[in-house]
Amino acid sequence: MRMYDLIMKKRGGESLSKEEIEYMITEYTADRIPDYQMSAMMMAIYFQGMSAQETSALTMAMAHSGDMMDLSEITGTKVDKHSTGGVGDKTSIALTPMVAACGVKIAKMSGRGLGHTGGTIDKLESFAGFTTGITAEHFVRQVNEIGVSIMGQTADIAPADKKLYALRDVTATVDNMSLIASSIMSKKLASGADAIVLDVKTGSGAFMKDEKDSFALAQEMVTLGNMAGRKTIAVVSDMDQPLGRAVGNALEVEEAIATLRGKGPEDFTELCMTLGTYMLIAGGAASDEQDARKKLHSVIEDGSALKKLADFVQAQGGDAKAVYDTTLLPKASVVEEIVSSKSGYVCRIDCEEIGICSLILGGGRETKDSMIDLSVGLVLNKKVGDYVTAGQSLATIYANDRDKLASAKERFGAAYHFTDQPVQGSGLIKGILS
Ligand code: URA
């Protein structure tokens, strides 16, 4: 078999066989196929697409390109959760302790942020000393002992995806449905959980901006998960404006903690409730939606979800005192209000632009190796549907550098759009696929 022939075949719109896909992934992982040939293949796939059979073969080949985690030593059903990425998406930080406090085991692998979207690992590192660089033994022990652990993606889990994702990121081939579905699901399948709840984002801050495409992506991933014998459910949720109000690592952690105290923003709380409901049902801890919601409310009310977060942070070396005293989280030196120059109803917030503001302030990575500033970001004081009068604050901005602050403010100005007429929000939960 020759990679050249496979590129020609895909470029001409033909389907690749399972054997051809396995060959390509094995040889690329072993560095026997160069990046330039794989880049050409990714672009051919981008334009020609892949059939369901090809996507499934690609997913399984990437999942098996490294270790398949064995979680059999963890008792009970292990549930994983994954978001396709967005702005202000701090869901895992509040949701995983909520679900674990209800008795479902959470064994989750997470990544760092790249571009305008943040990553759970970076956010969790706002707790001084916290690490996701734990061993598989630590991970298994911790899930058995306290019911939740989040570890970083090791080099041995789906290494083919790791190489391919980095390549796609620099060759403009990220936003293809089959490539995204196989990338996410290969990691999820290799991570070993029994059930997977996916949060597929749609809108201006998501990889999939079009709702129809987001549903198709969700369906594709649900099919891939179920075919591999994992119970897989997808929630399609809005990312046309940032989730909640906080954007930026420590600021998002603070908002997640407020949510665990029952004082979180309405949209973010509702997303945690919806995803949590399906995690409890998949994990066998709730019989139906009503039962699940009741249980999730009760762990917030009695403080056990907050305590679970503290136990989780401590078990991974972090300063759990910050869970109860958020003044201990990283703080920016400059705090300013961004006031509106116009009056009217907020009709649209360009979500990606808000993510880029946080990136400019230092809260995200420009490149894989950039250092990030955990303390910076924004808290939105007005969201879609809110009325604002000129001179009122649209957002509070947190910075450590005056030049970066000025650039972020300039960018922010173009992100908000107003109208004279009252506007309805577009709805947070777009649909659920199982
Ligand atoms: N997240 C992933 O892990 N892979 C993609 O391709 C896109 C988002």
Coordinates of C-alpha atoms and ligand atoms in Angstrom, one line a residue:
M1 CA 0.0 0.0 0.0
R2 CA 1.2 3.5 -0.8
M3 CA 0.0 6.7 0.8
Y4 CA 0.3 8.5 -2.6
D5 CA -2.4 6.1 -4.0
L6 CA -4.7 6.6 -1.0
I7 CA -4.5 10.4 -1.4
M8 CA -5.3 10.1 -5.1
K9 CA -8.2 7.8 -4.3
K10 CA -9.7 10.2 -1.7
R11 CA -9.0 13.2 -3.9
G12 CA -11.1 11.5 -6.6
G13 CA -14.0 11.1 -4.2
E14 CA -13.7 7.3 -3.7
S15 CA -14.1 5.6 -0.3
L16 CA -11.1 4.3 1.6
S17 CA -11.4 0.7 3.0
K18 CA -11.0 -0.2 6.6
E19 CA -7.6 -1.7 5.8
E20 CA -6.4 1.4 4.0
I21 CA -7.4 3.6 6.9
E22 CA -5.7 1.3 9.4
Y23 CA -2.6 1.3 7.3
M24 CA -2.6 5.2 7.1
I25 CA -3.1 5.7 10.8
T26 CA -0.6 3.0 11.9
E27 CA 2.1 4.3 9.6
Y28 CA 1.5 8.0 10.4
T29 CA 1.6 7.3 14.2
A30 CA 5.0 5.5 13.7
D31 CA 6.3 8.5 11.7
R32 CA 6.5 6.5 8.5
I33 CA 4.1 8.8 6.7
P34 CA 5.3 12.4 6.6
D35 CA 3.1 15.4 7.7
Y36 CA 3.0 16.7 4.1
Q37 CA 1.3 13.6 2.8
M38 CA -1.1 13.5 5.7
S39 CA -1.9 17.2 5.2
A40 CA -2.9 16.4 1.6
M41 CA -5.1 13.5 2.8
M42 CA -6.8 15.7 5.5
M43 CA -7.5 18.3 2.8
A44 CA -8.9 15.6 0.4
I45 CA -11.1 14.4 3.3
Y46 CA -12.2 17.9 4.0
F47 CA -13.5 18.4 0.5
Q48 CA -14.7 14.9 -0.3
G49 CA -16.0 13.9 3.1
M50 CA -16.1 10.4 4.6
S51 CA -18.9 7.8 4.7
A52 CA -20.2 6.5 8.0
Q53 CA -18.1 3.3 7.5
E54 CA -14.9 5.3 6.8
T55 CA -15.5 7.6 9.9
S56 CA -16.1 4.5 12.1
A57 CA -12.9 2.9 10.7
L58 CA -10.9 6.1 11.3
T59 CA -12.3 6.4 14.9
M60 CA -11.4 2.8 15.8
A61 CA -7.9 3.0 14.2
M62 CA -7.1 6.2 16.1
A63 CA -8.6 4.8 19.4
H64 CA -6.3 1.7 19.0
S65 CA -3.2 3.7 18.0
G66 CA -2.1 3.7 21.7
D67 CA -3.3 2.4 25.1
M68 CA -6.9 1.6 25.7
M69 CA -7.5 2.6 29.4
D70 CA -8.6 -0.3 31.6
L71 CA -11.0 1.0 34.2
S72 CA -12.3 -2.4 35.2
E73 CA -10.9 -1.8 38.8
I74 CA -13.3 1.0 39.3
T75 CA -16.6 -0.4 40.6
G76 CA -19.9 0.7 39.1
T77 CA -20.7 2.5 35.9
K78 CA -18.0 5.0 34.9
V79 CA -19.4 8.1 33.1
D80 CA -17.4 10.5 31.0
K81 CA -18.5 13.9 29.7
H82 CA -17.1 15.9 26.8
S83 CA -17.8 19.3 25.3
T84 CA -16.9 20.2 21.8
G85 CA -15.6 23.5 23.2
G86 CA -16.8 27.0 23.6
V87 CA -16.4 30.4 25.3
G88 CA -17.0 30.5 29.1
D89 CA -17.6 26.7 29.1
K90 CA -16.7 25.9 32.7
T91 CA -19.2 23.1 32.8
S92 CA -17.0 20.2 33.9
I93 CA -15.8 22.1 37.0
A94 CA -19.3 22.4 38.5
L95 CA -21.0 19.4 36.8
T96 CA -18.5 16.6 37.7
P97 CA -18.7 17.2 41.5
M98 CA -22.5 17.5 41.3
V99 CA -22.8 14.1 39.5
A100 CA -20.2 12.5 41.8
A101 CA -22.1 13.8 44.8
C102 CA -25.1 11.9 43.5
G103 CA -23.1 8.6 43.5
V104 CA -22.1 8.3 39.8
K105 CA -18.4 7.7 39.2
I106 CA -16.7 10.2 36.9
A107 CA -13.5 9.1 35.2
K108 CA -12.7 11.9 32.8
M109 CA -9.8 13.0 30.6
S110 CA -9.5 16.6 29.6
G111 CA -7.4 18.8 27.5
R112 CA -6.0 22.3 27.5
G113 CA -7.4 25.2 25.6
L114 CA -6.2 26.3 22.2
G115 CA -7.4 29.4 20.2
H116 CA -10.5 31.2 21.5
T117 CA -11.8 28.2 23.5
G118 CA -10.7 27.5 27.0
G119 CA -9.7 24.1 28.4
T120 CA -10.7 22.5 31.7
I121 CA -7.2 21.7 32.8
D122 CA -6.1 25.3 32.6
K123 CA -9.1 26.4 34.6
L124 CA -8.5 23.8 37.3
E125 CA -4.9 25.0 37.6
S126 CA -6.4 28.1 39.1
F127 CA -6.3 26.1 42.3
A128 CA -2.7 26.5 43.5
G129 CA -0.9 23.1 43.2
F130 CA -3.6 21.3 41.3
T131 CA -2.3 18.8 38.8
T132 CA -3.9 16.6 36.2
G133 CA -0.6 14.9 35.5
I134 CA -1.5 11.9 37.7
T135 CA -0.7 8.2 37.0
A136 CA -3.4 5.8 35.8
E137 CA -3.2 4.1 39.3
H138 CA -3.8 7.4 41.1
F139 CA -6.7 8.1 38.7
V140 CA -8.4 4.7 39.3
R141 CA -7.8 4.9 43.1
Q142 CA -9.2 8.4 43.3
V143 CA -12.4 7.5 41.3
N144 CA -12.9 4.6 43.7
E145 CA -12.3 6.7 46.8
I146 CA -14.1 10.0 46.1
G147 CA -16.0 9.3 42.9
V148 CA -14.3 11.8 40.6
S149 CA -11.0 12.4 38.9
I150 CA -9.9 14.4 35.9
M151 CA -6.6 13.5 34.3
G152 CA -4.7 15.1 31.4
Q153 CA -4.7 13.4 28.1
T154 CA -1.5 11.2 28.2
A155 CA 0.7 10.8 25.2
D156 CA -0.3 7.1 25.1
I157 CA -4.1 7.8 24.6
A158 CA -5.0 8.0 20.9
P159 CA -1.5 9.3 19.9
A160 CA -2.7 9.3 16.2
D161 CA -5.3 11.9 17.1
K162 CA -2.8 14.0 19.0
K163 CA -0.6 14.2 15.9
L164 CA -3.4 14.6 13.5
Y165 CA -5.2 17.3 15.6
A166 CA -2.0 19.4 15.7
L167 CA -1.7 19.0 12.0
R168 CA -5.3 19.9 11.3
D169 CA -5.0 22.9 13.5
V170 CA -2.3 24.4 11.2
T171 CA -3.7 23.2 7.9
A172 CA -7.3 24.7 8.1
T173 CA -8.8 21.2 8.3
V174 CA -10.4 21.2 11.8
D175 CA -14.0 22.0 11.0
N176 CA -14.9 18.8 9.1
M177 CA -17.6 16.7 10.7
S178 CA -16.1 13.2 10.2
L179 CA -12.7 14.5 11.4
I180 CA -14.1 16.2 14.5
A181 CA -16.3 13.2 15.3
S182 CA -13.5 10.6 15.0
S183 CA -11.0 12.9 16.9
I184 CA -13.3 13.2 19.9
M185 CA -14.7 9.7 19.9
S186 CA -11.3 8.0 19.5
K187 CA -10.1 9.7 22.7
K188 CA -13.4 9.0 24.5
L189 CA -13.3 5.3 23.5
A190 CA -9.7 4.9 24.5
S191 CA -10.4 6.6 27.9
G192 CA -12.4 3.6 28.9
A193 CA -15.7 5.0 30.4
D194 CA -18.9 2.9 30.1
A195 CA -21.1 5.8 29.2
I196 CA -20.4 9.2 27.5
V197 CA -22.5 12.3 27.6
L198 CA -21.5 14.8 24.9
D199 CA -22.2 18.5 24.9
V200 CA -22.2 19.5 21.3
K201 CA -22.0 23.3 21.0
T202 CA -23.6 25.3 18.2
G203 CA -23.4 29.0 17.2
S204 CA -20.8 31.7 16.7
G205 CA -18.5 30.5 19.4
A206 CA -18.5 26.9 18.4
F207 CA -16.5 24.9 15.9
M208 CA -19.8 24.0 14.3
K209 CA -21.5 27.3 13.8
D210 CA -24.6 26.0 11.9
E211 CA -27.3 24.2 13.9
K212 CA -28.0 21.6 11.3
D213 CA -24.2 20.6 11.1
S214 CA -24.1 20.5 14.9
F215 CA -27.0 18.0 15.0
A216 CA -25.3 15.9 12.3
L217 CA -22.1 15.9 14.3
A218 CA -24.0 14.9 17.5
Q219 CA -25.7 12.1 15.6
E220 CA -22.4 10.9 14.1
M221 CA -20.8 10.8 17.6
V222 CA -23.7 9.0 19.2
T223 CA -23.7 6.4 16.5
L224 CA -19.9 5.9 16.9
G225 CA -20.1 5.5 20.7
N226 CA -23.1 3.1 20.6
M227 CA -21.5 1.0 17.8
A228 CA -18.4 0.7 20.1
G229 CA -20.7 -0.6 22.9
R230 CA -20.7 2.6 25.0
K231 CA -24.0 4.2 26.0
T232 CA -23.7 7.6 24.3
I233 CA -26.0 10.6 24.6
A234 CA -25.5 14.1 23.1
V235 CA -27.0 17.4 24.1
V236 CA -26.8 20.1 21.5
S237 CA -26.5 23.4 23.3
D238 CA -26.2 27.1 22.4
M239 CA -22.8 28.8 21.9
D240 CA -24.1 31.8 20.1
Q241 CA -23.2 33.8 23.2
P242 CA -20.7 32.9 26.0
L243 CA -22.0 30.4 28.6
G244 CA -22.8 32.1 31.9
R245 CA -21.1 35.4 32.5
A246 CA -17.4 34.7 33.2
V247 CA -14.8 34.2 30.5
G248 CA -11.2 33.5 31.7
N249 CA -9.8 30.7 33.8
A250 CA -10.0 31.8 37.5
L251 CA -13.1 33.9 36.8
E252 CA -14.8 30.8 35.4
V253 CA -13.7 28.7 38.4
E254 CA -15.3 31.4 40.7
E255 CA -18.5 31.2 38.7
A256 CA -18.5 27.4 38.8
I257 CA -18.2 27.6 42.6
A258 CA -21.0 30.1 42.8
T259 CA -23.1 27.6 40.8
L260 CA -22.4 24.9 43.3
R261 CA -23.6 27.3 46.0
G262 CA -26.9 27.7 44.0
K263 CA -25.9 31.2 43.0
G264 CA -24.8 30.6 39.4
P265 CA -26.1 32.2 36.2
E266 CA -29.4 30.7 35.0
D267 CA -28.1 29.4 31.6
F268 CA -25.0 27.8 33.1
T269 CA -27.0 26.2 35.9
E270 CA -29.6 24.8 33.5
L271 CA -26.8 23.3 31.3
C272 CA -25.3 21.6 34.3
M273 CA -28.8 20.3 35.3
T274 CA -29.5 19.0 31.8
L275 CA -26.1 17.3 31.3
G276 CA -26.2 16.0 34.9
T277 CA -29.6 14.5 34.3
Y278 CA -28.3 12.3 31.5
M279 CA -25.2 11.4 33.4
L280 CA -27.2 10.2 36.4
I281 CA -29.6 8.2 34.2
A282 CA -26.6 6.7 32.3
G283 CA -24.9 5.9 35.5
G284 CA -28.0 4.2 37.0
A285 CA -28.4 6.8 39.8
A286 CA -31.7 8.2 38.7
S287 CA -34.8 6.5 37.1
D288 CA -35.9 9.5 35.1
E289 CA -35.5 13.2 34.4
Q290 CA -37.5 14.3 37.4
D291 CA -35.7 12.0 39.8
A292 CA -32.3 13.2 38.4
R293 CA -33.1 16.9 38.7
K294 CA -34.3 16.4 42.3
K295 CA -31.1 14.7 43.2
L296 CA -28.9 17.3 41.5
H297 CA -30.8 20.1 43.3
S298 CA -30.4 18.4 46.6
V299 CA -26.6 18.1 46.4
I300 CA -26.4 21.8 45.7
E301 CA -28.7 22.6 48.6
D302 CA -27.0 20.4 51.2
G303 CA -23.5 21.6 50.2
S304 CA -22.3 18.1 49.3
A305 CA -21.5 19.0 45.6
L306 CA -19.3 21.9 46.9
K307 CA -17.6 19.6 49.4
K308 CA -17.1 17.1 46.5
L309 CA -15.3 19.8 44.5
A310 CA -13.0 20.5 47.6
D311 CA -12.2 16.8 48.0
F312 CA -11.5 16.5 44.3
V313 CA -9.2 19.5 44.3
Q314 CA -7.3 18.3 47.4
A315 CA -6.9 14.7 46.0
Q316 CA -5.1 16.2 43.0
G317 CA -2.8 18.4 45.0
G318 CA -4.7 21.7 44.8
D319 CA -5.5 24.2 47.5
A320 CA -9.1 23.2 48.5
K321 CA -9.4 26.3 50.8
A322 CA -10.0 28.3 47.6
V323 CA -13.3 26.4 47.1
Y324 CA -14.6 28.1 50.3
D325 CA -12.7 31.3 50.0
T326 CA -12.4 32.5 46.3
T327 CA -10.2 35.4 47.3
L328 CA -7.4 32.8 47.2
L329 CA -7.8 32.3 43.5
P330 CA -5.5 34.2 41.1
K331 CA -6.5 37.9 40.9
A332 CA -5.8 40.5 38.2
S333 CA -4.3 43.8 39.2
V334 CA -6.5 46.0 36.9
V335 CA -10.3 45.8 37.0
E336 CA -12.3 48.2 34.7
E337 CA -15.8 48.5 33.5
I338 CA -16.6 48.6 29.8
V339 CA -19.5 51.0 29.5
S340 CA -22.0 51.0 26.6
S341 CA -22.0 54.0 24.2
K342 CA -25.5 53.0 23.1
S343 CA -28.9 52.3 24.6
G344 CA -31.0 49.4 23.4
Y345 CA -31.6 45.7 23.7
V346 CA -28.6 43.4 23.2
C347 CA -29.6 41.3 20.2
R348 CA -26.3 39.5 19.5
I349 CA -22.9 39.0 21.1
D350 CA -20.2 37.7 18.8
C351 CA -19.1 34.9 21.0
E352 CA -15.8 34.1 19.3
E353 CA -14.8 37.8 19.7
I354 CA -15.3 37.6 23.4
G355 CA -13.1 34.5 23.5
I356 CA -10.5 36.4 21.6
C357 CA -10.7 39.3 24.1
S358 CA -9.8 36.9 26.8
L359 CA -7.0 35.4 24.7
I360 CA -5.6 38.9 24.0
L361 CA -5.6 39.6 27.8
G362 CA -3.4 36.5 28.2
G363 CA -6.1 34.1 29.3
G364 CA -5.7 31.8 26.3
R365 CA -2.9 30.3 24.1
E366 CA -1.8 31.8 20.8
T367 CA 0.4 28.8 20.2
K368 CA 0.6 25.3 21.9
D369 CA 3.5 26.5 24.1
S370 CA 2.1 30.0 25.2
M371 CA 2.0 30.6 29.0
I372 CA -1.4 31.7 30.2
D373 CA -2.4 34.2 32.8
L374 CA -5.1 32.5 34.9
S375 CA -6.3 35.7 36.5
V376 CA -7.5 37.7 33.5
G377 CA -10.7 37.7 31.5
L378 CA -14.1 39.3 31.5
V379 CA -17.4 39.1 33.3
L380 CA -20.4 40.0 31.1
N381 CA -22.9 42.2 32.9
K382 CA -25.3 42.2 29.9
K383 CA -26.4 39.3 27.7
V384 CA -28.7 38.8 24.8
G385 CA -32.2 40.1 25.6
D386 CA -31.0 42.5 28.3
Y387 CA -31.7 46.3 28.0
V388 CA -28.8 48.6 28.4
T389 CA -28.7 52.4 28.7
A390 CA -25.7 54.4 27.4
G391 CA -23.2 54.7 30.2
Q392 CA -24.1 51.4 31.9
S393 CA -21.5 48.6 32.2
L394 CA -21.6 45.9 29.6
A395 CA -18.8 43.9 31.1
T396 CA -16.1 44.0 33.8
I397 CA -12.6 43.4 32.4
Y398 CA -9.7 41.9 34.4
A399 CA -6.2 42.5 33.2
N400 CA -2.5 42.7 34.2
D401 CA -1.2 44.6 31.3
R402 CA -2.4 48.1 30.1
D403 CA -1.5 47.5 26.4
K404 CA -3.4 44.2 26.3
L405 CA -6.3 45.8 28.1
A406 CA -6.5 48.5 25.5
S407 CA -6.5 46.0 22.6
A408 CA -9.1 43.8 24.3
K409 CA -11.4 46.8 24.9
E410 CA -11.1 47.8 21.3
R411 CA -12.0 44.3 20.2
F412 CA -14.8 44.1 22.7
G413 CA -16.5 47.2 21.2
A414 CA -17.3 45.3 18.0
A415 CA -18.7 42.2 19.7
Y416 CA -22.0 43.7 21.1
H417 CA -25.0 44.4 18.8
F418 CA -28.1 46.4 19.8
T419 CA -31.7 46.9 18.6
D420 CA -34.6 49.1 19.6
Q421 CA -37.0 46.1 19.8
P422 CA -37.1 43.6 22.7
V423 CA -35.4 40.3 21.7
Q424 CA -35.9 36.8 22.8
G425 CA -32.9 34.6 23.6
S426 CA -32.6 31.7 21.1
G427 CA -32.8 29.0 23.8
L428 CA -30.0 27.1 25.5
I429 CA -30.9 23.5 24.8
K430 CA -31.4 22.8 21.1
G431 CA -32.0 19.1 21.3
I432 CA -31.0 15.7 22.8
L433 CA -29.9 12.6 20.9
S434 CA -29.5 9.2 22.4
Ligands
URA1 N1 -12.1 18.7 19.8 C1 -11.4 17.6 19.5 O1 -10.9 16.9 20.4 N2 -11.1 17.3 18.2 C2 -11.6 18.1 17.2 O2 -11.4 17.7 16.0 C3 -12.4 19.2 17.5 C4 -12.6 19.5 18.8

